[in-house]
Coordinates of C-alpha atoms in Angstrom, one line a residue:
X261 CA -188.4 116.4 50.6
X262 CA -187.9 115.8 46.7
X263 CA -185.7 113.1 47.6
X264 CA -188.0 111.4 50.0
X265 CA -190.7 110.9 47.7
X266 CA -188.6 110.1 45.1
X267 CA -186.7 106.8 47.3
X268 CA -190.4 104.7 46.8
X269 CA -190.3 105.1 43.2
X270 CA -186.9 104.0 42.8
X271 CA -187.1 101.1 45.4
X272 CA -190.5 99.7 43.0
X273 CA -188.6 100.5 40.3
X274 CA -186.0 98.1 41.6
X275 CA -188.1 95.5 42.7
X276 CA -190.1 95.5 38.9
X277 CA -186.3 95.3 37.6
X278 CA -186.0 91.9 39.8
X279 CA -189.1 90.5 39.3
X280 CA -188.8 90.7 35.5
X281 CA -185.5 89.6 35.9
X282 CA -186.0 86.6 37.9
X283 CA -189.1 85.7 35.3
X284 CA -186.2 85.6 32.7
X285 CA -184.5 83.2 34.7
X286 CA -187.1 81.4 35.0
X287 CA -188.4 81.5 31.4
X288 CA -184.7 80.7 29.9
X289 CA -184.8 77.8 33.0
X290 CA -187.9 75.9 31.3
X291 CA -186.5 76.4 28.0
X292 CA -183.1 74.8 28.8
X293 CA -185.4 72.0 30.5
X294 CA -187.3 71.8 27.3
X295 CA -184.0 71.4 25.2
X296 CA -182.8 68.7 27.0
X297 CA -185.9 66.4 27.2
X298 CA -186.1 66.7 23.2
X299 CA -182.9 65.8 23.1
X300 CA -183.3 62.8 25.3
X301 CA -186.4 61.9 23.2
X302 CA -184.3 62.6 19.9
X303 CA -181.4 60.5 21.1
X304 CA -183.7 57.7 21.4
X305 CA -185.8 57.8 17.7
X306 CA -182.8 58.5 15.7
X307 CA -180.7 56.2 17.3
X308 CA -183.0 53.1 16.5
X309 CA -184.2 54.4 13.3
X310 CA -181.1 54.6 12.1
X311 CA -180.6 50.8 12.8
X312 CA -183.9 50.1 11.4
X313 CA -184.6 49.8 7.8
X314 CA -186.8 49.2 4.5
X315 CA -188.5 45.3 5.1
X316 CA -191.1 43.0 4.4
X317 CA -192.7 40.8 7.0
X318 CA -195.7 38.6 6.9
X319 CA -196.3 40.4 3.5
X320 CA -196.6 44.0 5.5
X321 CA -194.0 46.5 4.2
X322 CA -192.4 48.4 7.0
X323 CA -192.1 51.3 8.1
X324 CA -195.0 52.6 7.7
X325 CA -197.0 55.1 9.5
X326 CA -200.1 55.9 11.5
X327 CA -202.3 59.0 10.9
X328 CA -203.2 60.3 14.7
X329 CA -206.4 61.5 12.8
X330 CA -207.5 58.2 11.5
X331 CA -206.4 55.5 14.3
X332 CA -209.4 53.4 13.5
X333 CA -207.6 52.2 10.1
X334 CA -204.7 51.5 11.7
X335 CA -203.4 47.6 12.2
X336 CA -205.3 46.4 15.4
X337 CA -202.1 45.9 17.3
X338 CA -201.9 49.8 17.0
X339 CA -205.1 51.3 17.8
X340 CA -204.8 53.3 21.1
X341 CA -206.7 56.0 22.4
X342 CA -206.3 59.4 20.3
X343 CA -203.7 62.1 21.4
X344 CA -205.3 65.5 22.8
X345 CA -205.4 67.7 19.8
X346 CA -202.7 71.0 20.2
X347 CA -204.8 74.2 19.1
X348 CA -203.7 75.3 16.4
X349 CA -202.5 72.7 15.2
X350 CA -203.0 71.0 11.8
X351 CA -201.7 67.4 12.2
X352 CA -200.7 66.3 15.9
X353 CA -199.6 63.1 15.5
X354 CA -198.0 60.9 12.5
X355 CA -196.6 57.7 14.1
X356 CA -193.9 54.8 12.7
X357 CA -193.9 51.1 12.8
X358 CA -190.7 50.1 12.2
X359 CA -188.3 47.0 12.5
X360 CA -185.0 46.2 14.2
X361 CA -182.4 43.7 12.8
X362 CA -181.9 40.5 15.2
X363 CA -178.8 40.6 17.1
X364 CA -179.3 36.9 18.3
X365 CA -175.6 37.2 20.4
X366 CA -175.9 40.5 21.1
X367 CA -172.3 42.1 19.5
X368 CA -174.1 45.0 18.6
X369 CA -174.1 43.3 14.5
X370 CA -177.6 42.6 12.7
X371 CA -177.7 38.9 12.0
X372 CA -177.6 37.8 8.2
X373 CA -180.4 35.8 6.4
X374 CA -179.3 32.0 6.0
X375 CA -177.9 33.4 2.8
X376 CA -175.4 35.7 4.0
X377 CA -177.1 38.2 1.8
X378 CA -180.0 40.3 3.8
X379 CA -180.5 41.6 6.7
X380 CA -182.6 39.1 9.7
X381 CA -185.4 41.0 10.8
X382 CA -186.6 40.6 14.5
X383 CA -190.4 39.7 13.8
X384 CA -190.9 42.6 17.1
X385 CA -193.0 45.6 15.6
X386 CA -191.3 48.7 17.6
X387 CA -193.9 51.6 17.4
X388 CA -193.8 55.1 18.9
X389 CA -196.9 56.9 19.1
X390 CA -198.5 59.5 21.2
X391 CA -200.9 58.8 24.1
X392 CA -202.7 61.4 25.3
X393 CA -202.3 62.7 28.8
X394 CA -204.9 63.6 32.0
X395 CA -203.4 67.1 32.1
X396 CA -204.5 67.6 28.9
X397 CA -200.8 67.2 26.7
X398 CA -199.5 63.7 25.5
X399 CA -196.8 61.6 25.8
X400 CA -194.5 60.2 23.4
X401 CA -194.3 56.2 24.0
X402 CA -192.3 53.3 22.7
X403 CA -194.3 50.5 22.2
X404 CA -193.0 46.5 21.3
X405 CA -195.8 44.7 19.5
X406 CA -198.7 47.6 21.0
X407 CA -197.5 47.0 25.0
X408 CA -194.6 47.5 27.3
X409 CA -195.0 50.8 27.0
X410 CA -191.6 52.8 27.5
X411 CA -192.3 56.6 27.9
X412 CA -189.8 59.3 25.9
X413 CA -190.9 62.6 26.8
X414 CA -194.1 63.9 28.4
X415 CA -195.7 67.5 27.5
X416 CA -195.8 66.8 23.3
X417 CA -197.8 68.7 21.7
X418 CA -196.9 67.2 18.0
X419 CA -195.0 64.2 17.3
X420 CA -194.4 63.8 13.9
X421 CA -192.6 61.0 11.4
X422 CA -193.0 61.4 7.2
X423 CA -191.8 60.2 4.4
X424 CA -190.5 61.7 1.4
X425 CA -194.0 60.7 -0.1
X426 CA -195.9 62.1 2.0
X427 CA -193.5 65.4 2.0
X428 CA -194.0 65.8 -1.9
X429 CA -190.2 64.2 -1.5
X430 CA -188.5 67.3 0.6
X431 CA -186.1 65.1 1.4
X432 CA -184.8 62.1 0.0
X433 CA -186.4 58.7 -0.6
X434 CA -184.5 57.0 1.9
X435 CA -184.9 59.2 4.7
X436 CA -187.6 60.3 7.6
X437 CA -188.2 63.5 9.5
X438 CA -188.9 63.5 12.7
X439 CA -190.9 66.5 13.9
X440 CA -191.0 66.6 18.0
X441 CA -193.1 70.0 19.3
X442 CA -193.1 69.6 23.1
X443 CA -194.6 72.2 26.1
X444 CA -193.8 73.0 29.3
X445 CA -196.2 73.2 32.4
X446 CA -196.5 77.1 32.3
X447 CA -199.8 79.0 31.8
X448 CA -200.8 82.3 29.6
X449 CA -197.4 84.0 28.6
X450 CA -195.2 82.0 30.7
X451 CA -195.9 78.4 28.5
X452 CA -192.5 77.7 27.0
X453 CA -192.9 75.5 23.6
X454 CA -189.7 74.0 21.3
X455 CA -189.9 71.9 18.3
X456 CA -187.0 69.9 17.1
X457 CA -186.7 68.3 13.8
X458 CA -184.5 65.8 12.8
X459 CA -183.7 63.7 9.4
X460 CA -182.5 60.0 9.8
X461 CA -181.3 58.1 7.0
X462 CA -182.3 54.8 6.7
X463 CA -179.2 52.1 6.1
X464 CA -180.2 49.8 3.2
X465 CA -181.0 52.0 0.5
X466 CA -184.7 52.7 -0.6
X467 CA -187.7 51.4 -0.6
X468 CA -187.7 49.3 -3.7
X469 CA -184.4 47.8 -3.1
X470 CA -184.8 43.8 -2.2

């Protein structure tokens, strides 16, 4: 008789052990999803950062950035709609403006100033900012002179790109961090969130360097 009313307890007692067990699964599922899609995203910034660099076009210094807070001062060619604001969170969005040496025959080599002696800029302003979403999250987008919008990774809840400056110079003057904070589709305490940070070194030296 003690045994018969004991076999329901241990039968729920099993099926609680799976269902928190496949909820791990599941959790450690979404977070290995997460991973990779910053990774992809990541692969992508630093890659053409890294080939980017310090420059002067049409008498505007780039990079430079874009507070998500204050889009209206932005350069016109870089206004957009704001990104939906992450609770809790004190800066969603700092975006970059950036550069990209020609490559007129495509080797893979910037092309050099008539000189020989600089780099030859690509006139193309190559942006990534964050666009906000209908589900409420944003999206991390490429952008080539504010259109042909590429996306990198959907869910972001921050997307951030400083300077040493505007770090109090954490890092060095020739360098950015990129902050990427992205979400998965999960509600109450099954949301997964992962930020991944990354510093890229910029290739011709600092910003006061002709």
């Amino acid at each position: 008789m003690i045994a018969m009313s004991l076999f329901p307890l241990l039968i729920g007692a099993c099926l609680t052990s799976l269902d928190g067990g496949q909820r791990e699964s599941d959790r450690g599922g979404r977070m290995a999803d997460l991973v990779r899609r910053a990774d992809r995203a990541m692969s992508t910034l630093t890659f053409e950062l890294e080939r980017s660099g310090f420059a002067t076009a049409g008498g505007v210094d780039f990079p430079f950035f874009v507070d998500g807070a204050a889009l209206d001062d932005a350069p016109e060619l870089h206004r957009h709609a704001a990104a939906n604001v992450a609770a809790g969170a004190a800066n969603t969005a700092r975006e970059v403006v950036f550069l990209l040496p020609q490559d007129a025959n495509d080797d893979g080599w910037p092309d050099l100033t008539p000189s020989m002696q600089n780099v030859a800029w690509d006139p193309t302003e190559v942006s990534y900012v964050l666009l906000p979403s209908p589900d409420g999250s944003n999206e991390l987008v490429r952008r080539e002179d504010g259109a042909n919008d590429r996306v990198l990774a959907r869910g972001v809840r921050r997307f951030l790109v400083e300077d040493a400056a505007s770090t109090g110079f954490a890092f060095p003057i020739d360098t950015l961090r990129i902050t990427l904070e992205l979400e998965d589709s999960g509600v109450g305490d099954a949301r997964q969130e992962l930020t991944s940070t990354r510093l890229v070194t910029l290739p011709n030296g600092t910003p006061d360097e002709d």
